[in-house]
Amino acid sequence: MKSNIRYGSRWLGLGTAILLVVGCSGEPTPRVSGGAQLTGAAVHREHTIFRTIPAAVDTDLAPGIVAVELTARPYKFTVGDQQVLGYAYNGQVPGPTLVAKVGDTVRVTLHNQLPDPTTIHWHGVNVPITMDGVPWKMPAVEPGDSFVYEFVVNQVGTFWYHPHFDTGKQVDMGLYGALVITDPTEPTANRDEVVVFDTWGEHGGLPAFPPLGEAWGTVMEKPTDHEVDHGVDLRQLRWTVNGSFNPEMDAVAGESVRLRFVNASNNGYLELSWPTIRQIAGDQGLLAELKLPETLVLAPGDRAEVELLMGEDPIVITTYPYTMYGGRTSGSPVELFRVVPKGQGNKPAGLPWNFSGEKPSEDPLYTDLVYVLSGSNQGGVWMINGETFPNITLAKVATGSRPVVEIRNLSTTEHPFHTHGMVFEVLSHNGVAPKVRSIEDTINIRIRESVRIRLHPEEPGEWMIHCHILPHAHGGMMTLLEVTL
């Protein structure tokens, strides 16, 4: 089946729209293009062209197999008068969008041309433990080496991929991309776009990362002194959309547009707003029913899908200032991008999405596991149950069981709680059950909030659970859960 997810060409972005120019040597020399320029600390905000993320090329024509080559390598980007060192998959940031159908075998060959080891983690996708990209079960891919990731995709939705070795550094430098798993039975929008959000500091380029401490070398890098002592001033970050500042997307009036959002920021939150939000999907595909929220919060690592019904008026998508320190802060919404209709036409009706309407499972009122989140930026130590990774107590659950977990946030910030290798059903937030069934792999835990979930462990192995604010994970807010046969 041919997908209608749009493909682009030649464009990449790292903090701004960047054009890949091939010189005489054949080496790519990225440079700034389009309307966003960095001049000292000031950024001139003007619209750029929306850039569709190029899709990965499937090198195997056999049905049911998606075979892709990804090469991770350093790139120097010229941003204004600055030279910024970044990393890229296949010469583009975000990396190529991988597209597969549910039931396909995905085979990704990673070629590491970085100066450091790397891996790929498939965020939100249930894969065998040896394919998860966490390097204590399979060695990291050393510089100059290659590794083949192969797994069958049985979920539907918008996922993403990124390293899980020196995670904060490598993600921040540009190593991330989207993985879209489609269901041929779903209705088809007139336009289907992946939209990846990331952050860029206005007062400089990418952060400088120190050499890794010995204890951190296999999973995440140790936090910088700035992160430990001062945190990150999220008010000084600008958001990019597929690598561009303030892009403008064209759409045909009278048509429907499906947008697949990914928040790839290390620590930035979004609270998206525009008239008549129609959320159709979350972390794990279609929701149980259509949501019409006033705003849509995306924590780091989160995904969501929305349907735009294009009339003859532009749709301006903004974000409120929102930080991990308690949510929305003072300030007006900031425009991220806009969708501008072309031609004439009335708003179409929403597509006939097959929402299940399932109600949430009843909370059994017993608890199998408790995770208490604590810590602060003072010293940069973040804990689960009073422990910092790797000095943790290993809990165990059985394959096929449905353990109930209570997550209590006693810290001074919010935490996007992410599980590897398994999804979970949300049972309640502070004792209040959701209206309909909600299956997720990343859930934001607000300050002083208690959230109850039911895990769905299926694949055996020692699986990572951690906060997806990467400086918090670096500071120790990670643990392991062993799934036994």
Short mmCIF file of C-alpha atoms in Angstrom, two decimals:
data_model
loop_
_atom_site.label_atom_id
_atom_site.label_comp_id
_atom_site.label_asym_id
_atom_site.label_seq_id
_atom_site.Cartn_x
_atom_site.Cartn_y
_atom_site.Cartn_z
CA MET A 1 0.00 0.00 0.00
CA LYS A 2 1.35 3.41 -0.91
CA SER A 3 1.49 5.85 1.99
CA ASN A 4 0.38 9.45 1.53
CA ILE A 5 2.84 10.73 4.13
CA ARG A 6 4.62 13.48 2.26
CA TYR A 7 8.27 13.24 1.31
CA GLY A 8 10.66 16.12 0.86
CA SER A 9 14.18 16.39 -0.49
CA ARG A 10 17.57 17.92 0.30
CA TRP A 11 16.50 19.85 3.38
CA LEU A 12 17.57 19.45 6.96
CA GLY A 13 17.48 21.62 10.03
CA LEU A 14 19.51 22.08 13.19
CA GLY A 15 18.06 25.02 15.04
CA THR A 16 17.08 26.66 11.74
CA ALA A 17 16.46 25.75 8.13
CA ILE A 18 19.70 24.45 6.61
CA LEU A 19 20.39 23.69 2.97
CA LEU A 20 22.77 20.91 2.07
CA VAL A 21 25.21 22.22 -0.54
CA VAL A 22 27.65 19.79 -2.15
CA GLY A 23 31.03 21.34 -2.94
CA CYS A 24 33.80 20.19 -5.22
CA SER A 25 35.04 17.69 -2.67
CA GLY A 26 31.65 16.02 -2.54
CA GLU A 27 31.46 16.75 1.20
CA PRO A 28 28.19 18.37 2.32
CA THR A 29 28.55 21.92 3.63
CA PRO A 30 25.36 22.92 5.44
CA ARG A 31 24.54 26.60 5.64
CA VAL A 32 21.65 28.73 6.79
CA SER A 33 18.87 29.45 4.33
CA GLY A 34 15.36 30.82 4.57
CA GLY A 35 14.33 33.71 6.86
CA ALA A 36 15.86 32.91 10.26
CA GLN A 37 19.24 34.37 11.06
CA LEU A 38 21.14 34.43 14.34
CA THR A 39 22.87 37.77 14.94
CA GLY A 40 24.53 37.67 18.34
CA ALA A 41 21.69 37.00 20.76
CA ALA A 42 18.94 38.42 18.56
CA VAL A 43 16.80 36.36 16.22
CA HIS A 44 14.76 37.98 13.46
CA ARG A 45 11.42 36.20 13.46
CA GLU A 46 10.00 35.87 9.99
CA HIS A 47 8.31 33.04 8.17
CA THR A 48 10.20 30.31 6.37
CA ILE A 49 8.85 27.61 4.08
CA PHE A 50 7.58 24.50 5.85
CA ARG A 51 9.98 21.66 5.10
CA THR A 52 8.60 18.16 4.74
CA ILE A 53 11.03 15.70 6.33
CA PRO A 54 12.56 13.44 3.68
CA ALA A 55 11.56 9.82 4.02
CA ALA A 56 14.01 6.98 4.37
CA VAL A 57 14.57 5.02 1.17
CA ASP A 58 13.35 1.41 1.37
CA THR A 59 16.08 -0.68 -0.26
CA ASP A 60 14.12 -3.96 -0.19
CA LEU A 61 11.20 -4.17 -2.61
CA ALA A 62 9.83 -7.36 -1.07
CA PRO A 63 6.36 -6.88 0.44
CA GLY A 64 6.25 -6.74 4.21
CA ILE A 65 9.89 -5.67 4.61
CA VAL A 66 11.17 -2.14 5.12
CA ALA A 67 14.97 -2.00 4.84
CA VAL A 68 16.72 1.30 5.53
CA GLU A 69 20.32 2.51 5.83
CA LEU A 70 21.09 5.21 8.40
CA THR A 71 24.52 6.82 8.64
CA ALA A 72 25.28 8.88 11.74
CA ARG A 73 28.08 11.37 11.24
CA PRO A 74 29.24 14.82 12.38
CA TYR A 75 28.26 17.93 10.45
CA LYS A 76 29.39 21.52 10.78
CA PHE A 77 26.53 23.95 10.41
CA THR A 78 27.00 27.63 9.67
CA VAL A 79 24.41 29.63 11.60
CA GLY A 80 24.84 33.34 10.99
CA ASP A 81 28.53 33.91 11.68
CA GLN A 82 28.82 30.86 13.95
CA GLN A 83 30.22 27.43 13.15
CA VAL A 84 28.24 24.84 15.09
CA LEU A 85 29.19 21.19 15.28
CA GLY A 86 26.21 18.87 15.04
CA TYR A 87 25.36 15.28 14.22
CA ALA A 88 22.96 14.03 11.55
CA TYR A 89 21.42 10.85 10.18
CA ASN A 90 21.90 10.70 6.40
CA GLY A 91 22.81 14.38 6.33
CA GLN A 92 19.52 15.71 7.66
CA VAL A 93 18.04 16.84 10.97
CA PRO A 94 15.46 15.57 11.80
CA GLY A 95 16.59 12.26 10.37
CA PRO A 96 14.64 10.51 7.61
CA THR A 97 11.10 9.46 8.47
CA LEU A 98 10.78 5.68 8.53
CA VAL A 99 7.38 4.51 7.25
CA ALA A 100 6.07 0.96 7.70
CA LYS A 101 2.71 -0.81 7.83
CA VAL A 102 1.58 -2.69 10.89
CA GLY A 103 2.93 -6.25 10.64
CA ASP A 104 5.97 -5.27 8.55
CA THR A 105 9.51 -6.32 9.37
CA VAL A 106 11.68 -3.24 9.84
CA ARG A 107 15.39 -3.68 9.16
CA VAL A 108 17.63 -0.67 9.83
CA THR A 109 21.37 -0.81 9.21
CA LEU A 110 23.15 1.81 11.29
CA HIS A 111 26.58 2.95 10.09
CA ASN A 112 28.47 4.85 12.78
CA GLN A 113 30.76 7.54 11.40
CA LEU A 114 30.74 9.49 14.67
CA PRO A 115 33.83 9.86 16.87
CA ASP A 116 31.95 8.08 19.68
CA PRO A 117 29.87 4.91 20.09
CA THR A 118 26.14 5.20 19.45
CA THR A 119 22.91 3.18 19.34
CA ILE A 120 19.31 3.60 18.20
CA HIS A 121 16.37 3.36 20.60
CA TRP A 122 12.88 2.96 19.11
CA HIS A 123 10.86 5.17 21.44
CA GLY A 124 7.42 3.71 22.11
CA VAL A 125 7.91 0.59 19.98
CA ASN A 126 7.84 -2.84 21.61
CA VAL A 127 10.97 -4.58 20.33
CA PRO A 128 13.13 -7.45 21.63
CA ILE A 129 15.55 -6.34 24.35
CA THR A 130 18.51 -6.84 22.00
CA MET A 131 17.00 -4.29 19.58
CA ASP A 132 16.16 -1.61 22.17
CA GLY A 133 19.40 0.35 21.78
CA VAL A 134 20.32 0.35 25.47
CA PRO A 135 23.92 -0.85 25.42
CA TRP A 136 24.17 -3.13 28.43
CA LYS A 137 22.38 -5.95 26.56
CA MET A 138 24.00 -5.38 23.17
CA PRO A 139 27.25 -3.45 22.78
CA ALA A 140 27.04 0.06 21.42
CA VAL A 141 28.04 0.49 17.79
CA GLU A 142 31.66 1.62 17.81
CA PRO A 143 33.03 4.30 15.46
CA GLY A 144 33.49 2.82 12.00
CA ASP A 145 31.22 -0.16 12.74
CA SER A 146 27.70 -1.05 11.62
CA PHE A 147 24.79 -2.85 13.26
CA VAL A 148 21.48 -4.19 11.94
CA TYR A 149 18.32 -3.56 13.95
CA GLU A 150 15.48 -5.87 12.93
CA PHE A 151 12.03 -6.23 14.45
CA VAL A 152 8.36 -6.70 13.54
CA VAL A 153 6.08 -3.71 14.17
CA ASN A 154 2.74 -4.63 15.74
CA GLN A 155 1.67 -1.18 16.93
CA VAL A 156 0.14 1.67 14.96
CA GLY A 157 1.01 5.31 15.45
CA THR A 158 3.74 7.94 15.43
CA PHE A 159 6.96 6.96 17.18
CA TRP A 160 10.52 8.26 17.07
CA TYR A 161 14.08 7.04 17.17
CA HIS A 162 17.16 8.43 18.90
CA PRO A 163 20.41 7.21 20.48
CA HIS A 164 20.54 5.76 23.98
CA PHE A 165 24.29 6.19 24.38
CA ASP A 166 25.38 9.67 25.52
CA THR A 167 21.72 10.35 24.97
CA GLY A 168 21.42 14.01 25.87
CA LYS A 169 24.48 15.01 23.88
CA GLN A 170 23.68 12.98 20.77
CA VAL A 171 19.99 13.90 20.67
CA ASP A 172 20.77 17.56 21.30
CA MET A 173 23.30 17.54 18.47
CA GLY A 174 20.70 16.31 15.98
CA LEU A 175 20.32 12.53 16.11
CA TYR A 176 16.59 11.89 16.05
CA GLY A 177 13.83 11.11 13.57
CA ALA A 178 10.26 9.83 13.30
CA LEU A 179 8.97 6.30 12.74
CA VAL A 180 5.40 6.12 11.41
CA ILE A 181 3.54 2.80 11.51
CA THR A 182 0.35 2.93 9.46
CA ASP A 183 -2.85 0.91 9.46
CA PRO A 184 -4.29 0.39 5.95
CA THR A 185 -7.81 0.33 7.41
CA GLU A 186 -7.60 3.91 8.70
CA PRO A 187 -9.05 6.73 6.59
CA THR A 188 -6.58 8.77 4.56
CA ALA A 189 -6.23 12.52 5.05
CA ASN A 190 -5.58 14.70 2.02
CA ARG A 191 -2.21 15.58 3.52
CA ASP A 192 -0.23 13.69 6.16
CA GLU A 193 2.80 15.42 7.71
CA VAL A 194 5.28 14.60 10.45
CA VAL A 195 6.03 17.69 12.58
CA VAL A 196 9.07 17.41 14.85
CA PHE A 197 9.60 20.11 17.48
CA ASP A 198 12.99 20.86 19.03
CA THR A 199 14.57 23.72 20.95
CA TRP A 200 17.43 26.07 20.19
CA GLY A 201 19.05 28.42 22.73
CA GLU A 202 18.94 32.03 21.58
CA HIS A 203 22.12 32.87 23.49
CA GLY A 204 24.46 30.56 21.65
CA GLY A 205 24.52 27.35 19.69
CA LEU A 206 24.49 23.81 20.96
CA PRO A 207 25.74 23.33 24.52
CA ALA A 208 29.27 22.10 25.11
CA PHE A 209 29.32 18.70 26.78
CA PRO A 210 32.17 17.60 29.04
CA PRO A 211 33.96 14.25 28.76
CA LEU A 212 31.85 11.46 30.16
CA GLY A 213 32.39 10.22 33.67
CA GLU A 214 33.32 6.57 33.89
CA ALA A 215 30.04 5.52 35.50
CA TRP A 216 27.95 7.20 32.81
CA GLY A 217 29.72 5.99 29.71
CA THR A 218 27.26 3.31 28.67
CA VAL A 219 23.90 5.02 29.00
CA MET A 220 23.77 8.79 29.38
CA GLU A 221 26.31 11.56 29.86
CA LYS A 222 26.92 13.17 33.21
CA PRO A 223 25.19 16.57 33.48
CA THR A 224 27.16 19.73 32.88
CA ASP A 225 27.89 22.10 35.76
CA HIS A 226 25.40 24.56 34.28
CA GLU A 227 22.64 21.96 34.34
CA VAL A 228 23.52 20.91 37.88
CA ASP A 229 23.82 24.37 39.43
CA HIS A 230 21.42 26.46 37.45
CA GLY A 231 19.17 24.17 35.43
CA VAL A 232 18.18 25.34 31.97
CA ASP A 233 16.39 28.66 31.44
CA LEU A 234 13.65 27.35 29.20
CA ARG A 235 12.37 30.87 28.58
CA GLN A 236 15.49 31.48 26.49
CA LEU A 237 14.79 28.59 24.13
CA ARG A 238 13.25 28.95 20.69
CA TRP A 239 11.30 26.17 19.09
CA THR A 240 12.06 24.79 15.66
CA VAL A 241 9.56 22.98 13.46
CA ASN A 242 11.21 20.35 11.24
CA GLY A 243 14.38 22.40 11.68
CA SER A 244 12.91 25.79 10.73
CA PHE A 245 11.85 28.83 12.71
CA ASN A 246 8.24 29.95 12.14
CA PRO A 247 7.52 28.01 8.94
CA GLU A 248 4.41 28.44 6.83
CA MET A 249 2.69 25.37 5.40
CA ASP A 250 0.37 25.51 2.40
CA ALA A 251 -2.81 23.44 2.38
CA VAL A 252 -5.81 23.28 0.08
CA ALA A 253 -9.01 24.86 1.36
CA GLY A 254 -11.68 22.21 1.82
CA GLU A 255 -9.22 19.43 2.61
CA SER A 256 -8.16 17.61 5.78
CA VAL A 257 -4.58 17.64 7.10
CA ARG A 258 -3.21 15.05 9.52
CA LEU A 259 -0.30 16.34 11.60
CA ARG A 260 1.89 13.92 13.56
CA PHE A 261 3.62 15.82 16.38
CA VAL A 262 6.86 14.68 18.04
CA ASN A 263 8.51 16.62 20.89
CA ALA A 264 12.21 15.81 20.46
CA SER A 265 13.46 18.45 22.90
CA ASN A 266 15.72 17.34 25.75
CA ASN A 267 13.77 19.33 28.32
CA GLY A 268 11.29 21.70 26.66
CA TYR A 269 7.52 21.49 27.09
CA LEU A 270 4.89 22.68 24.62
CA GLU A 271 1.35 23.80 25.38
CA LEU A 272 -0.06 24.01 21.88
CA SER A 273 -3.05 26.17 21.06
CA TRP A 274 -5.17 27.03 18.03
CA PRO A 275 -8.92 27.28 17.39
CA THR A 276 -10.72 23.93 17.53
CA ILE A 277 -8.01 21.38 18.33
CA ARG A 278 -9.08 17.95 17.07
CA GLN A 279 -6.77 15.37 18.65
CA ILE A 280 -7.19 11.96 17.04
CA ALA A 281 -4.20 10.02 18.39
CA GLY A 282 -1.61 9.93 21.16
CA ASP A 283 1.52 7.92 21.95
CA GLN A 284 0.02 4.63 20.80
CA GLY A 285 -2.19 5.40 17.83
CA LEU A 286 -5.86 6.39 17.67
CA LEU A 287 -7.50 7.53 20.87
CA ALA A 288 -10.62 5.82 22.16
CA GLU A 289 -12.58 8.92 21.15
CA LEU A 290 -11.98 12.30 19.54
CA LYS A 291 -10.58 14.90 21.96
CA LEU A 292 -11.36 18.61 21.63
CA PRO A 293 -9.05 20.14 24.27
CA GLU A 294 -8.49 23.87 24.73
CA THR A 295 -4.72 23.27 24.62
CA LEU A 296 -2.46 20.28 23.97
CA VAL A 297 0.55 19.71 26.24
CA LEU A 298 3.51 17.79 24.80
CA ALA A 299 6.22 16.82 27.29
CA PRO A 300 9.68 15.77 26.06
CA GLY A 301 9.31 12.45 24.24
CA ASP A 302 5.55 12.85 23.75
CA ARG A 303 3.68 12.42 20.49
CA ALA A 304 0.17 13.36 19.40
CA GLU A 305 -1.77 13.45 16.15
CA VAL A 306 -4.32 16.07 15.17
CA GLU A 307 -6.68 16.67 12.27
CA LEU A 308 -6.93 20.13 10.72
CA LEU A 309 -10.07 20.91 8.72
CA MET A 310 -9.04 23.61 6.28
CA GLY A 311 -11.46 26.39 5.47
CA GLU A 312 -10.41 29.70 3.97
CA ASP A 313 -8.74 31.11 7.10
CA PRO A 314 -5.13 30.43 8.15
CA ILE A 315 -4.60 28.25 11.21
CA VAL A 316 -1.90 29.68 13.48
CA ILE A 317 -0.40 27.12 15.88
CA THR A 318 1.11 28.67 19.01
CA THR A 319 2.55 27.52 22.30
CA TYR A 320 2.08 29.07 25.70
CA PRO A 321 5.25 29.48 27.78
CA TYR A 322 5.35 26.22 29.75
CA THR A 323 8.17 24.82 31.87
CA MET A 324 8.81 21.78 34.00
CA TYR A 325 8.59 24.01 37.08
CA GLY A 326 4.82 23.90 37.32
CA GLY A 327 3.38 24.35 33.86
CA ARG A 328 2.26 27.53 32.14
CA THR A 329 4.18 30.68 33.03
CA SER A 330 3.41 34.33 32.39
CA GLY A 331 3.62 35.55 28.84
CA SER A 332 1.66 35.46 25.63
CA PRO A 333 1.50 32.48 23.26
CA VAL A 334 4.32 32.33 20.72
CA GLU A 335 3.69 31.31 17.13
CA LEU A 336 5.37 28.05 16.09
CA PHE A 337 4.02 27.72 12.56
CA ARG A 338 0.94 28.40 10.51
CA VAL A 339 -1.08 26.56 7.88
CA VAL A 340 -2.30 28.79 5.06
CA PRO A 341 -5.15 27.63 2.78
CA LYS A 342 -4.87 27.93 -0.96
CA GLY A 343 -7.91 28.24 -3.20
CA GLN A 344 -11.51 28.32 -2.06
CA GLY A 345 -13.48 25.74 -0.16
CA ASN A 346 -15.52 25.17 2.96
CA LYS A 347 -14.26 23.27 5.97
CA PRO A 348 -14.66 19.53 5.34
CA ALA A 349 -16.28 17.17 7.79
CA GLY A 350 -13.91 15.21 9.99
CA LEU A 351 -12.76 11.88 8.60
CA PRO A 352 -14.53 8.72 9.83
CA TRP A 353 -11.89 7.65 12.37
CA ASN A 354 -12.55 4.26 13.92
CA PHE A 355 -12.42 5.33 17.56
CA SER A 356 -12.96 2.31 19.82
CA GLY A 357 -14.93 4.09 22.52
CA GLU A 358 -13.38 1.74 25.09
CA LYS A 359 -13.81 2.66 28.73
CA PRO A 360 -10.84 2.52 31.11
CA SER A 361 -10.18 -0.61 33.10
CA GLU A 362 -11.39 -0.49 36.67
CA ASP A 363 -8.66 0.34 39.16
CA PRO A 364 -8.23 -2.77 41.34
CA LEU A 365 -7.15 -0.53 44.26
CA TYR A 366 -4.12 -2.67 45.03
CA THR A 367 -0.58 -1.65 44.09
CA ASP A 368 2.20 -3.93 42.86
CA LEU A 369 4.96 -1.33 42.47
CA VAL A 370 5.51 2.22 43.68
CA TYR A 371 7.89 4.68 42.03
CA VAL A 372 8.57 7.84 44.04
CA LEU A 373 10.18 10.64 42.01
CA SER A 374 12.35 13.08 43.96
CA GLY A 375 15.33 15.40 43.65
CA SER A 376 16.07 18.97 42.65
CA ASN A 377 18.37 21.12 40.54
CA GLN A 378 20.38 21.86 43.66
CA GLY A 379 23.19 19.40 43.03
CA GLY A 380 21.43 17.91 40.03
CA VAL A 381 20.57 14.62 41.77
CA TRP A 382 17.29 13.04 40.65
CA MET A 383 16.00 9.81 42.14
CA ILE A 384 13.45 7.02 41.83
CA ASN A 385 12.63 5.50 45.22
CA GLY A 386 15.58 7.35 46.73
CA GLU A 387 18.04 5.67 44.35
CA THR A 388 20.13 7.03 41.49
CA PHE A 389 21.01 4.92 38.47
CA PRO A 390 22.95 2.63 38.26
CA ASN A 391 22.70 1.97 42.02
CA ILE A 392 19.11 0.73 41.91
CA THR A 393 16.98 -2.12 43.26
CA LEU A 394 15.83 -4.39 40.44
CA ALA A 395 12.07 -5.07 40.53
CA LYS A 396 10.58 -8.03 38.63
CA VAL A 397 7.26 -8.73 36.91
CA ALA A 398 6.13 -11.67 34.78
CA THR A 399 5.54 -11.66 31.04
CA GLY A 400 1.82 -11.29 30.37
CA SER A 401 1.06 -9.98 33.86
CA ARG A 402 -0.70 -6.64 34.36
CA PRO A 403 0.97 -5.08 37.42
CA VAL A 404 -0.46 -1.86 38.85
CA VAL A 405 2.13 0.86 39.39
CA GLU A 406 1.70 4.08 41.36
CA ILE A 407 3.99 6.97 40.43
CA ARG A 408 4.28 9.73 43.03
CA ASN A 409 6.04 12.97 42.17
CA LEU A 410 7.49 14.55 45.32
CA SER A 411 9.97 16.73 43.46
CA THR A 412 9.83 20.38 42.45
CA THR A 413 9.43 19.75 38.70
CA GLU A 414 7.27 17.78 36.32
CA HIS A 415 8.58 14.51 34.87
CA PRO A 416 7.65 12.71 31.61
CA PHE A 417 7.75 9.07 32.77
CA HIS A 418 8.81 6.73 29.93
CA THR A 419 8.84 2.93 29.83
CA HIS A 420 10.98 0.89 27.45
CA GLY A 421 9.71 -2.37 25.99
CA MET A 422 6.12 -2.08 27.19
CA VAL A 423 3.11 0.20 27.12
CA PHE A 424 0.72 0.95 29.95
CA GLU A 425 -2.90 1.89 30.55
CA VAL A 426 -3.60 5.01 32.59
CA LEU A 427 -5.90 4.24 35.55
CA SER A 428 -6.05 7.62 37.31
CA HIS A 429 -4.50 11.04 37.94
CA ASN A 430 -4.80 11.99 41.62
CA GLY A 431 -7.61 9.47 41.97
CA VAL A 432 -9.58 10.66 38.93
CA ALA A 433 -10.02 8.04 36.20
CA PRO A 434 -9.89 9.05 32.52
CA LYS A 435 -13.19 9.10 30.64
CA VAL A 436 -11.96 6.60 28.06
CA ARG A 437 -9.16 4.05 27.81
CA SER A 438 -5.72 5.61 27.40
CA ILE A 439 -2.69 3.52 26.33
CA GLU A 440 0.67 5.30 26.49
CA ASP A 441 4.42 4.87 26.79
CA THR A 442 5.26 8.38 28.04
CA ILE A 443 3.14 10.22 30.61
CA ASN A 444 3.77 13.57 32.24
CA ILE A 445 3.66 13.49 36.05
CA ARG A 446 2.92 16.94 37.44
CA ILE A 447 4.33 18.32 40.69
CA ARG A 448 2.80 16.57 43.75
CA GLU A 449 0.72 14.38 41.46
CA SER A 450 0.06 10.67 41.92
CA VAL A 451 -0.64 8.64 38.78
CA ARG A 452 -1.70 5.01 38.68
CA ILE A 453 -0.98 2.89 35.60
CA ARG A 454 -1.28 -0.76 34.58
CA LEU A 455 1.82 -2.08 32.79
CA HIS A 456 1.60 -4.45 29.82
CA PRO A 457 4.92 -6.37 29.93
CA GLU A 458 5.24 -8.81 27.02
CA GLU A 459 8.93 -9.00 26.06
CA PRO A 460 11.36 -10.56 28.57
CA GLY A 461 14.42 -8.58 29.61
CA GLU A 462 15.67 -5.84 31.91
CA TRP A 463 13.86 -2.74 30.68
CA MET A 464 14.73 0.85 31.39
CA ILE A 465 12.23 3.23 32.98
CA HIS A 466 13.24 6.88 33.24
CA CYS A 467 12.32 10.54 33.14
CA HIS A 468 12.52 11.87 29.57
CA ILE A 469 13.78 15.26 30.67
CA LEU A 470 17.26 14.12 29.78
CA PRO A 471 19.18 16.18 32.39
CA HIS A 472 17.01 14.43 35.01
CA ALA A 473 17.82 11.02 33.56
CA HIS A 474 21.49 12.07 33.53
CA GLY A 475 21.13 13.03 37.18
CA GLY A 476 20.02 9.49 38.08
CA MET A 477 16.23 9.36 37.53
CA MET A 478 16.35 5.95 35.84
CA THR A 479 15.68 2.43 36.98
CA LEU A 480 15.28 -1.08 35.56
CA LEU A 481 12.30 -3.43 35.57
CA GLU A 482 12.98 -7.08 34.78
CA VAL A 483 10.29 -8.91 32.82
CA THR A 484 10.63 -12.64 33.43
CA LEU A 485 9.24 -15.55 31.44
#
